[in-house]
Coordinates of C-alpha atoms in Angstrom, one line a residue:
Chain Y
X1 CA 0.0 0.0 0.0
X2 CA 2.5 2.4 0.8
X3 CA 4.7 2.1 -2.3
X4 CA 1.4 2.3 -4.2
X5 CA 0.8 5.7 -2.4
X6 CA 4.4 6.5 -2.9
X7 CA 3.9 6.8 -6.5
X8 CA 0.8 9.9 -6.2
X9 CA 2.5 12.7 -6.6
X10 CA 3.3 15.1 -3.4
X11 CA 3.7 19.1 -2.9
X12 CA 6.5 20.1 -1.7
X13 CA 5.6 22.6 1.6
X14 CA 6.1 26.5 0.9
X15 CA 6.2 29.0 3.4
X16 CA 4.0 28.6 6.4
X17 CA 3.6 25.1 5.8
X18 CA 7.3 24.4 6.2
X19 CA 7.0 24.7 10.3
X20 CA 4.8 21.3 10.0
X21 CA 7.4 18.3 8.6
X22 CA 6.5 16.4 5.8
X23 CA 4.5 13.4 6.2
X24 CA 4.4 11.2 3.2
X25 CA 2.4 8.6 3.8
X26 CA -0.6 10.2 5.7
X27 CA -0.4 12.7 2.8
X28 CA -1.1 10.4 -0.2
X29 CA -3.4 8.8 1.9
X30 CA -5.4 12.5 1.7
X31 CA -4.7 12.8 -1.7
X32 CA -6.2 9.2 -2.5
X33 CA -9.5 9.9 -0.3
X34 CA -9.9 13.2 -1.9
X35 CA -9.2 11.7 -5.5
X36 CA -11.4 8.6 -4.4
X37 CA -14.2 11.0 -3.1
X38 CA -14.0 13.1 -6.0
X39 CA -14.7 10.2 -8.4
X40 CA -17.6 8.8 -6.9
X41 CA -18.9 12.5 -6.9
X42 CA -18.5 13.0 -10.4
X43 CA -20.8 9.8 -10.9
X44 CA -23.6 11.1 -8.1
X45 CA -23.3 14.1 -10.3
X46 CA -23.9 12.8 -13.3
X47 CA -26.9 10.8 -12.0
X48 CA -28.5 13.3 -10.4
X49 CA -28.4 15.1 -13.6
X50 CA -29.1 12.5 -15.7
X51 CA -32.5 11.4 -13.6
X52 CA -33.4 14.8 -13.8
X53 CA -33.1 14.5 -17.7
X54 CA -35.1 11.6 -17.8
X55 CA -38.1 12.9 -15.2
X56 CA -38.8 16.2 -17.5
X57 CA -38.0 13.9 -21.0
X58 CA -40.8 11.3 -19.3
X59 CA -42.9 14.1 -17.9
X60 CA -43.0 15.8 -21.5
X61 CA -42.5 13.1 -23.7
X62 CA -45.4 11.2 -22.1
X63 CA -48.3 14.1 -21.1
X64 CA -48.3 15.5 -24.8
X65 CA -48.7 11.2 -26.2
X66 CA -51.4 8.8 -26.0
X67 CA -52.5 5.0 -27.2
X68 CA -55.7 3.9 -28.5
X69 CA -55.6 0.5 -28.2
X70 CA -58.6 -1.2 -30.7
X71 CA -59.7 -4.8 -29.8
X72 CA -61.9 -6.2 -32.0
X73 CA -63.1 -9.0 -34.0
X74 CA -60.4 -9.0 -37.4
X75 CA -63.5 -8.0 -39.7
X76 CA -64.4 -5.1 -37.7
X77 CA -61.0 -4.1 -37.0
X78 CA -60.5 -1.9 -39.8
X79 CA -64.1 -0.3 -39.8
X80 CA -63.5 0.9 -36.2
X81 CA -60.1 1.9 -36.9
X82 CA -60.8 4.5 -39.3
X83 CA -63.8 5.4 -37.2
X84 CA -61.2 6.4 -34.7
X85 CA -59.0 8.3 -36.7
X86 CA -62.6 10.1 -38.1
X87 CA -63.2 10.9 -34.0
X88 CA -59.3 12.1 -33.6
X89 CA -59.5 14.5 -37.1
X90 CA -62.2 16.5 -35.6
X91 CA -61.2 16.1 -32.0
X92 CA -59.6 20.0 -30.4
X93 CA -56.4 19.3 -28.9
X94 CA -55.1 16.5 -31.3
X95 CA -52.2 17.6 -33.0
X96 CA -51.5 14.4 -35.1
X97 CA -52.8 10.6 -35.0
X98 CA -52.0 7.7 -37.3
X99 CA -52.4 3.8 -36.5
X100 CA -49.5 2.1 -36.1
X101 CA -48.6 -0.2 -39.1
X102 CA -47.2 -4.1 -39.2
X103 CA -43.4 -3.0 -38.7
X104 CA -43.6 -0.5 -35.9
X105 CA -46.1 -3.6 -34.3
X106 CA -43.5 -5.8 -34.9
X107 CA -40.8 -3.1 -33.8
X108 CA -42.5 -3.1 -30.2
X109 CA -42.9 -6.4 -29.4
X110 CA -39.4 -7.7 -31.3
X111 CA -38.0 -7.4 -27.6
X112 CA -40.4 -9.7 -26.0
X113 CA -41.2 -12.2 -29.0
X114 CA -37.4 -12.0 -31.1
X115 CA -37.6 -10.3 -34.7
X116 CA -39.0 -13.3 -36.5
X117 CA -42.5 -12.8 -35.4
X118 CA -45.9 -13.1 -37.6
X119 CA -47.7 -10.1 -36.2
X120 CA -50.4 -11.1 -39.3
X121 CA -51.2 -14.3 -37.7
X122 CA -52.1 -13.1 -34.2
X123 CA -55.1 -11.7 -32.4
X124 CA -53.2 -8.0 -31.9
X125 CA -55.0 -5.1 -31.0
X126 CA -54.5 -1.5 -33.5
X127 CA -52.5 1.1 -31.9
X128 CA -53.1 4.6 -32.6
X129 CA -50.7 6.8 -31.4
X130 CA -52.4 10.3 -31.0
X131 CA -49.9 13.7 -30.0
X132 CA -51.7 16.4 -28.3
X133 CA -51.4 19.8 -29.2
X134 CA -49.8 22.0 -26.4
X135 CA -53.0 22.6 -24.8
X136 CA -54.2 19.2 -24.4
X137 CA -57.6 17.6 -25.3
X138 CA -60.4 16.4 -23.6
X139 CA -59.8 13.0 -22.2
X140 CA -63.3 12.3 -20.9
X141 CA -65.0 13.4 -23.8
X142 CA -62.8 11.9 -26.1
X143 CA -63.7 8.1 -23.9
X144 CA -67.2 8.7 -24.5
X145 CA -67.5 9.3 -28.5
X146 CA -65.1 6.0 -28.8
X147 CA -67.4 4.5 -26.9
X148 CA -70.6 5.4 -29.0
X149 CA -68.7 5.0 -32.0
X150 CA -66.0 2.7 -31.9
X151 CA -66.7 0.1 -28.6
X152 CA -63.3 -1.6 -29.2
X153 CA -61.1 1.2 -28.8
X154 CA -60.0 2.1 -25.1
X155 CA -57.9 5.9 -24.7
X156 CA -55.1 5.8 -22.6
X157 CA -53.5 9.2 -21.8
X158 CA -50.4 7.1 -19.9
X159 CA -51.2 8.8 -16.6
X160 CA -51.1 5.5 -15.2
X161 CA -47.7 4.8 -15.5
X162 CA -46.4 8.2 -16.4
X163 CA -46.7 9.6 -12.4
X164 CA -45.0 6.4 -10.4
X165 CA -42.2 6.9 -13.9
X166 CA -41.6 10.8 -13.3
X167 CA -41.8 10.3 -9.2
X168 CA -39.2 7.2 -9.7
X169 CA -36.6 9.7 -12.0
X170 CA -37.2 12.7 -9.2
X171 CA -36.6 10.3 -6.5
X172 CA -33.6 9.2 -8.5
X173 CA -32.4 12.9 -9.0
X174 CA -32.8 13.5 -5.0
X175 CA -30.7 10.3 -4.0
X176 CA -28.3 11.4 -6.7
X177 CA -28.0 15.3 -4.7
X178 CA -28.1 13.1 -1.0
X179 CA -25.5 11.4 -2.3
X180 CA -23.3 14.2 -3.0
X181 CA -24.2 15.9 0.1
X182 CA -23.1 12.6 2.1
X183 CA -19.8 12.7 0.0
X184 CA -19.2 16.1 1.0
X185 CA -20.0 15.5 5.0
X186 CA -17.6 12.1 4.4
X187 CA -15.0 14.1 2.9
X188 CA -15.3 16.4 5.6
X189 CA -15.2 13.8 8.1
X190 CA -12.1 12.1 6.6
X191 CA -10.3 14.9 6.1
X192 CA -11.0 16.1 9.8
X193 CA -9.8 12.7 11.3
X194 CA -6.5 13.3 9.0
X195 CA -6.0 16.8 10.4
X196 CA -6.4 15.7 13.7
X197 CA -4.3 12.9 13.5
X198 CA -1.2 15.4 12.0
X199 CA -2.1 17.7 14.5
X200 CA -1.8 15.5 17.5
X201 CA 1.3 13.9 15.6
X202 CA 2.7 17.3 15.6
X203 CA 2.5 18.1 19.2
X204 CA 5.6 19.3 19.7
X205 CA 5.6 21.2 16.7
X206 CA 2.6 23.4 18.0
X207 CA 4.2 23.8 21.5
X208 CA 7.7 24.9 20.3
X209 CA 5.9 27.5 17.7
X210 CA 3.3 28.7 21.0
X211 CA 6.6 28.9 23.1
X212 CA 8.0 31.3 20.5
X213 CA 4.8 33.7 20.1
X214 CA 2.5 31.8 17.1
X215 CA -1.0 32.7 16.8
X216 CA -3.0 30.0 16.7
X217 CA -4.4 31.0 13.4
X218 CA -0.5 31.0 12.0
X219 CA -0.7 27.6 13.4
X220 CA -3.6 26.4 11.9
X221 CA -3.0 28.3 8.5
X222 CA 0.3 25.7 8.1
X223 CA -2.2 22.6 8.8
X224 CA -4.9 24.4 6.6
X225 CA -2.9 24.8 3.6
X226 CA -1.7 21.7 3.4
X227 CA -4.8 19.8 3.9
X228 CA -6.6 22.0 1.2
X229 CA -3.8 21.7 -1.4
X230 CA -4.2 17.5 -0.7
X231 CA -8.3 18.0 -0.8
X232 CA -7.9 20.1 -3.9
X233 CA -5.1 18.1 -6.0
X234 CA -6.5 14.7 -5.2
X235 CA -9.9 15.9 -6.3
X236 CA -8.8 16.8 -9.7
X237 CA -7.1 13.7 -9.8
X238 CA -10.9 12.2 -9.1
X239 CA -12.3 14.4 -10.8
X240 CA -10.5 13.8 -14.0
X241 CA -10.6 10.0 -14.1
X242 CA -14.5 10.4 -13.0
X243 CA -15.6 12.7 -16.3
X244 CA -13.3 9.8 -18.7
X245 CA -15.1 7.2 -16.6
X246 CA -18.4 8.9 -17.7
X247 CA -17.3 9.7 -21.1
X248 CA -16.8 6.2 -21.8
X249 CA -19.6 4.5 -20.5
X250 CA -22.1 3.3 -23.6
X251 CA -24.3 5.6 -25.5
X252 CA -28.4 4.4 -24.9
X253 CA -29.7 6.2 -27.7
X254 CA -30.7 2.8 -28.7
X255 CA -33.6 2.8 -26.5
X256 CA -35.1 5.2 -28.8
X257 CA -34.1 8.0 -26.9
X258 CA -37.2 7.3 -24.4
X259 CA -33.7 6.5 -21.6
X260 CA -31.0 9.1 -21.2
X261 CA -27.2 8.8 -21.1
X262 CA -25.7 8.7 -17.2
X263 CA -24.1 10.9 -18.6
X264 CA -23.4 15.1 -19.1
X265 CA -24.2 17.0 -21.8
X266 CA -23.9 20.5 -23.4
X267 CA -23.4 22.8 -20.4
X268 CA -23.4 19.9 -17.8
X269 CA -19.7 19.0 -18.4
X270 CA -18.7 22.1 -16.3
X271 CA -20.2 21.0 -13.5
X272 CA -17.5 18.5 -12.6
X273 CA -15.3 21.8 -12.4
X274 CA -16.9 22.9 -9.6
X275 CA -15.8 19.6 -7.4
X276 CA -12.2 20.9 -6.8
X277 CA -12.7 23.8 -5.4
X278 CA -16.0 22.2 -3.9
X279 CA -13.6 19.8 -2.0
X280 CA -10.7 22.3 -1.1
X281 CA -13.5 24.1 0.7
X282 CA -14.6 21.3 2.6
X283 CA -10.7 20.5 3.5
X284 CA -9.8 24.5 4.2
X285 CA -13.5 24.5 6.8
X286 CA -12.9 20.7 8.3
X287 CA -9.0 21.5 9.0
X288 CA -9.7 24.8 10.2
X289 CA -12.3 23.4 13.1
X290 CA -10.3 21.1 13.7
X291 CA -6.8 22.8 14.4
X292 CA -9.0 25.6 16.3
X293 CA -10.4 23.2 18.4
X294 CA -7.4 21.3 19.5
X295 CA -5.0 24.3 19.3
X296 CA -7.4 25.7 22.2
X297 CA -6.4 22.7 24.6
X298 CA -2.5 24.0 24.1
X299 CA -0.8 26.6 25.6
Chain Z
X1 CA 7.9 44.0 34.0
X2 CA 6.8 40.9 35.9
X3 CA 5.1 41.3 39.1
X4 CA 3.6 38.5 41.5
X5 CA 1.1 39.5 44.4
X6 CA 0.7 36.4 46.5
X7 CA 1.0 34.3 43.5
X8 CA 0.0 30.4 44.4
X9 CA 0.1 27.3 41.9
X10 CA -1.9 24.3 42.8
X11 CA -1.5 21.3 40.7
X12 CA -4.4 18.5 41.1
X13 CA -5.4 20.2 44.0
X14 CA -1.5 19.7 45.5
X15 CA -0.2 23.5 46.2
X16 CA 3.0 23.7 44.4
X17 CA 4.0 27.5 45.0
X18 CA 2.4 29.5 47.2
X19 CA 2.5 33.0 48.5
X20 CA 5.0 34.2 46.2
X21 CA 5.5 38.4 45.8
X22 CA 8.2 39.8 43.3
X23 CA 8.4 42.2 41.0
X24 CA 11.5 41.7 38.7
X25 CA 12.3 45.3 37.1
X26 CA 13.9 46.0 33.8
X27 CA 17.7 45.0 33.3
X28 CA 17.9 43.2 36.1
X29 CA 19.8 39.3 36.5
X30 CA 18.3 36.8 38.6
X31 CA 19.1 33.5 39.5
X32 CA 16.2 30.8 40.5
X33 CA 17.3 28.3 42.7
X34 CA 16.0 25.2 44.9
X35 CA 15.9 21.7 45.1
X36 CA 15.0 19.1 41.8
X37 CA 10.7 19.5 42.1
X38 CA 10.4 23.1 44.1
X39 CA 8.9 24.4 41.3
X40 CA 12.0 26.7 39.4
X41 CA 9.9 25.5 36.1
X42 CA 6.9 25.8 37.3
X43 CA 7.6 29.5 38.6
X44 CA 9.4 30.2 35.2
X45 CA 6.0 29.0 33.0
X46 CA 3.9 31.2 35.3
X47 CA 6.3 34.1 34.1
X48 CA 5.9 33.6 30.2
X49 CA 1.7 32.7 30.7
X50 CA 2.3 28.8 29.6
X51 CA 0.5 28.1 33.3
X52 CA -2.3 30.3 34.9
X53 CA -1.6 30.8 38.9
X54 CA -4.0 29.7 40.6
X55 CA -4.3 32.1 43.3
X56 CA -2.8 35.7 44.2
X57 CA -2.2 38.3 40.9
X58 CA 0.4 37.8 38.1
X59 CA 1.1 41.3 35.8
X60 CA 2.9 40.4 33.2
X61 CA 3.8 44.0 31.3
X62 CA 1.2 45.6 33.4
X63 CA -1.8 43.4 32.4
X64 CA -2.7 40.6 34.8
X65 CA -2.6 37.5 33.0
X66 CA -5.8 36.4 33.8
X67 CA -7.2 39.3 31.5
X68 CA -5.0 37.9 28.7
X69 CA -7.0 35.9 25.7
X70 CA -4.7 33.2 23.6
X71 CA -3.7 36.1 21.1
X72 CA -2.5 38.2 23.5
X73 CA -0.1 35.9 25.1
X74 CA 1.2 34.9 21.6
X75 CA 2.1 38.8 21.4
X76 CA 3.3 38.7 25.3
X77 CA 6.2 35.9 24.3
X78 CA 7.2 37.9 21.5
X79 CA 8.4 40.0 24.5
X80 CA 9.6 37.3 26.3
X81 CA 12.8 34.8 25.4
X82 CA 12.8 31.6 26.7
X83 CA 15.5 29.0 26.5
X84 CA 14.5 25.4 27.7
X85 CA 16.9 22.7 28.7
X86 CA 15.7 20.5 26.1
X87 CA 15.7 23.7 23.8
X88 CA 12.8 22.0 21.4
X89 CA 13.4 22.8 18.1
X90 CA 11.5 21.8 14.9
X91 CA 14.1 18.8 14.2
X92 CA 13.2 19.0 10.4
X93 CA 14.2 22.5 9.7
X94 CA 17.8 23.8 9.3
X95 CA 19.1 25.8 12.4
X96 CA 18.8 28.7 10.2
X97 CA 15.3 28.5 10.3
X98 CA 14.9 27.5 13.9
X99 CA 16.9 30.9 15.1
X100 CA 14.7 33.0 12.4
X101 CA 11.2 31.0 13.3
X102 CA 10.0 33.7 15.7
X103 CA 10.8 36.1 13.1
X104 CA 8.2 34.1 10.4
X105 CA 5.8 33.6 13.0
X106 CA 5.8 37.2 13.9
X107 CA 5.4 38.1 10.0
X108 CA 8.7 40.2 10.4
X109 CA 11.1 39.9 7.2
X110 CA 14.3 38.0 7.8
X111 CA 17.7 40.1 7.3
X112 CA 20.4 37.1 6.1
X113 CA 22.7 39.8 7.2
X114 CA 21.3 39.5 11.1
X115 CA 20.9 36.3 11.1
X116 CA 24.2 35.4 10.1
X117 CA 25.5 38.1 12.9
X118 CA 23.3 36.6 15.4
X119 CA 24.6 32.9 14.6
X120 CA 28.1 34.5 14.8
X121 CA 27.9 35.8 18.1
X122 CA 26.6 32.1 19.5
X123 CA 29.4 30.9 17.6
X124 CA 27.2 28.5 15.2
X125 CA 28.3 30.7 11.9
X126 CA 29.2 27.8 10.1
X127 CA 26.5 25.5 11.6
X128 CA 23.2 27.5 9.6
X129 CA 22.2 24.3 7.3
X130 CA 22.9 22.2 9.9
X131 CA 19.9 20.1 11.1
X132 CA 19.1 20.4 15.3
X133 CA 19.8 16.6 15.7
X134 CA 22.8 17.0 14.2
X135 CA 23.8 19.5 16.8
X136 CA 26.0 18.7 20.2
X137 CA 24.4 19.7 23.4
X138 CA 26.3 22.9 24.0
X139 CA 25.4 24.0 20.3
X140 CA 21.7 23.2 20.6
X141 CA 21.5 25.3 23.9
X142 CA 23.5 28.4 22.2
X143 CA 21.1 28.2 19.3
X144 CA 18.5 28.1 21.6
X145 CA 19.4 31.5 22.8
X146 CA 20.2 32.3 19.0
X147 CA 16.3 32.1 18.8
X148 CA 14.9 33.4 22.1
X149 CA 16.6 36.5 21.3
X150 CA 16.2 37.5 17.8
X151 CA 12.8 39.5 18.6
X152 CA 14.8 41.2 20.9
X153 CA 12.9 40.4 23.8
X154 CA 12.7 42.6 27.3
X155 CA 13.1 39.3 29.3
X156 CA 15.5 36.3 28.8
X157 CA 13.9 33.2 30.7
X158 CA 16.5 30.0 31.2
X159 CA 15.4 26.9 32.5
X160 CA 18.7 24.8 33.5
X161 CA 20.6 26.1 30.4
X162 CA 23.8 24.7 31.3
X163 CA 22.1 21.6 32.6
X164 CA 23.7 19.0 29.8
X165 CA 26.6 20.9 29.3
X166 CA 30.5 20.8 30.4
X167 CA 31.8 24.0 32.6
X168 CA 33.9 25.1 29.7
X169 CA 30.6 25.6 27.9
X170 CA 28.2 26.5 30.4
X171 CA 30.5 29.8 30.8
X172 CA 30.8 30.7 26.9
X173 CA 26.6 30.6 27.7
X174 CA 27.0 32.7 30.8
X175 CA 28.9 34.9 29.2
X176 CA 26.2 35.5 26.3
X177 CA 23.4 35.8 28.8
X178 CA 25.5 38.3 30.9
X179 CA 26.2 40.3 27.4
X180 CA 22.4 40.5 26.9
X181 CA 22.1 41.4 30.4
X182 CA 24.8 44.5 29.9
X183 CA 22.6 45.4 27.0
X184 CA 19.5 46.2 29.2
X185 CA 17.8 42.6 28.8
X186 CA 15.9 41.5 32.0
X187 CA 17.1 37.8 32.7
X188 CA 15.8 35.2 34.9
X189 CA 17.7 32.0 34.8
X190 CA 16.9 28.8 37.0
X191 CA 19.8 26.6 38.0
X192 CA 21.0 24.4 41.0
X193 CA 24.5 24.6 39.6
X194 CA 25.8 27.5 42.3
X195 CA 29.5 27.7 40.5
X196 CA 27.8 29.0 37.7
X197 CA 25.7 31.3 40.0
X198 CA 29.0 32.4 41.3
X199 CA 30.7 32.6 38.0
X200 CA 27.7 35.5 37.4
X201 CA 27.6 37.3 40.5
X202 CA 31.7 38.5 39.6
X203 CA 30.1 39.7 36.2
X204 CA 27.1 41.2 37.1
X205 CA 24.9 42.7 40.3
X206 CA 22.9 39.2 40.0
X207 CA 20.5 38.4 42.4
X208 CA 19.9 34.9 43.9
X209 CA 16.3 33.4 44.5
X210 CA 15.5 30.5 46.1
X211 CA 12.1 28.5 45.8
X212 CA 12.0 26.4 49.3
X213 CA 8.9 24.9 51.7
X214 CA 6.6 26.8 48.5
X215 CA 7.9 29.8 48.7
X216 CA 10.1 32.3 47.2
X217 CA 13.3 33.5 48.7
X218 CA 16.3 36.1 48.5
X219 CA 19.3 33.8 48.8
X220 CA 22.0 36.3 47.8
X221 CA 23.7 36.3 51.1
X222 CA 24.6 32.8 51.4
X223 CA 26.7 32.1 48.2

């Protein structure tokens, strides 16, 4: 372990931070938590935007779409299907609506039943995929006219499944923010444990710089420093190999673009900028309690 | 400069010092004596605010030390030298830095020029990049005084200075002190080595205290 830590890189102390002595090992371990914090931040952060993607695709995608789904005996099938589309072409609020032909059947149920399948030879019901207008239509009223005029065909506006789908990718975008937050407060705590370690470590570093006049904020600024410089450089470290991580990981535009990347896009590949600094803050607050507090029990 | 009223130290509840009254004026030489345990480094902490007495009043530059927060006794021992028998240095810093810490921590710029004057006058000119481990006894206690005095402090405070060292080189130290005396320093120095005591006293008008039974006493007459 340690001559795998040996190999991270290291600072060299400047100024201030040259009263504390070097301590190689407990500082690559820092640099490795930070770096190992900082990755698994970049992926919280790129689920948390990536849910939130997919709740306002789902939430858009499915309140302006709807199914009718037509079950009826094969002869009467076509009569009440164009009886539909009749009820849809006067209908306010319907922007488009077309019945789905033999390939796009055999398109949506190629996952289930392989690519091979005789949609021709089974009892399928006609879909009619209907796009609503920005405004919306009339869902009740549109139930009843299908109902007087074509029995077999039953509206479905996909609110049944398009409010768990949305909650599920909210809730997903919320963990994803929790989860950073808890990364954050473990960062903090691991980087406070560090701190107080080298400070208790440095005992007689503290007392000899007291005995000759040191504030305690010169004191803690020499702890401070270093810890944030570790925070920071380890989380770019993290940070780096996190966004290649993401970049790599497989496109899903296969699923018809109805999933989203975990991913960033456009404008959301700055936001793993914002974890360096993010971290260097956490290290500069946690170190700074930490040497205040104990420097107060020293003389 | 320092004055004790009454001054007591209690530790766990055990009095260590007690009744103590002194007032130790500007350029004056003292000498703390007394038996291993009376207290000489107890009495000497109470004088630079590392311990808080625990009964009677301490004025340290006219501000009883009680009334002192932690940033105001950092800025008190700017005022104050202090040269410990173990010296404590930061072991992985050059003696060039030791000598010039209080200097850094004091935010004061370093002048190579000074600091090389100051290391000449301990005798350690050619010993700046040295390392403190690397240092003999006598050397780590002259740096030590290298340090306590490059603020140019109003009081020198030595705790067994010449404790680890031969005669030869406990008097080059004496000597030092007794220039930085001569120079209007106030110095306090504890020892139970009374030849060196006496080496003083034929320098300088030093006067000899003696911490017995708790208390503080002149002991000038007897040496």
């Amino acid at each position: 372990m340690r001559r795998l830590l040996g190999l991270l890189p290291q600072a060299e102390p400047r100024g201030a931070d040259r009263v504390v002595p070097p301590t190689g090992f407990t500082a690559r371990l820092t640099l490795l938590t930070a770096a190992a914090m900082a990755f698994l931040a970049v992926f919280a952060l790129a689920l948390s935007l990536a849910s939130g993607r997919l709740a306002d695709r789902w939430a858009e995608a499915l309140a302006r779409s709807a199914t009718i789904r037509i079950s009826a005996p094969a002869e009467q099938m076509a009569a009440q299907t164009r009886a539909v589309l009749d009820i849809l072409a006067v209908t306010p609020g319907v922007a488009s609506a077309r019945a789905l032909d033999e390939a796009e059947m055999r398109n949506l149920l190629s996952p289930w039943f392989g690519p091979d399948l005789p949609v021709d030879t089974l009892p399928l019901p006609q879909l009619v995929e209907v796009v609503e207008t920005a405004g919306g239509l009339d869902a009740e009223g549109l139930r009843l006219r299908l109902a007087a005029e074509a029995p077999g065909a039953l509206f479905d506006d996909h609110t049944r499944w398009r409010r768990p789908l949305v909650a599920a990718a909210e809730r997903l975008r919320l963990l994803g923010i929790l989860s950073l937050v808890l990364i954050g407060g473990a960062t903090a705590a691991m980087i406070t444990l560090a701190a107080q370690a080298a400070l208790a470590a440095n005992g007689q570093v503290i007392r000899v710089l007291r005995l000759v006049g040191a504030r305690d904020v010169f004191i803690a600024r020499a702890f401070v420093r270093r810890f944030t410089l570790r925070g920071f450089s380890g989380a770019v470290l993290g940070t780096v190999l996190g966004v290649a991580a993401v970049a790599a990981l497989p496109d899903t535009d296969a699923a018809g673009g109805f999933l989203t990347g975990l991913g960033f896009q456009g404008w959301g590949w700055l936001w793993p900028l914002a974890i360096p600094p993010l971290a260097a803050g956490v290290a500069f607050g946690a170190t700074r309690a930490a040497a205040l507090r104990m420097l107060k029990g020293i003389r | 400069m320092i004055e004790l009223r009454s001054v007591a130290m209690s530790y766990g509840g055990t009095e260590l010092l007690s009744d103590m009254t002194l007032k130790l004026m500007a350029g004056s030489f003292h000498f703390l004596t007394g038996p291993s345990g009376a207290g000489k480094t107890t009495f000497l902490k109470l004088c630079y605010a590392e311990l808080m007495p625990s009964g009677g009043q301490l004025n340290l530059f006219g501000q009883d030390v009680r009334d002192l927060g932690r940033d105001d006794i950092a800025m008190l021992r700017r005022r104050v030298g202090v040269v410990h028998q173990d010296c404590q240095f930061l072991d992985h810093l050059p003696l060039l830095e030791n000598v010039a810490l209080p200097l850094s921590v004091a935010g004061r710029a370093v002048d190579p020029q000074e600091l090389k004057d100051l290391l000449g006058w301990v005798g350690l000119a050619g010993q700046a990049r040295a390392l403190p481990p690397q240092l003999s006894g006598g050397e780590r206690q002259r740096a030590a005084l290298a340090r306590a005095v490059i603020l140019s402090p109003d009081i020198l405070l030595a705790d067994e200075p010449t404790g680890n060292l031969d005669w030869e080189m406990s008097l080059r130290l004496l000597t030092l002190l007794v220039e930085l005396n001569r120079m209007g320093k106030t110095v306090v120095i504890a020892t139970h080595d009374l030849n060196l005591i006496r080496a003083a006293k034929a320098q300088v008008p030093a006067r000899v205290l003696r911490i017995q039974n708790r208390r503080l006493h002149l002991a000038g007459a007897d040496l």
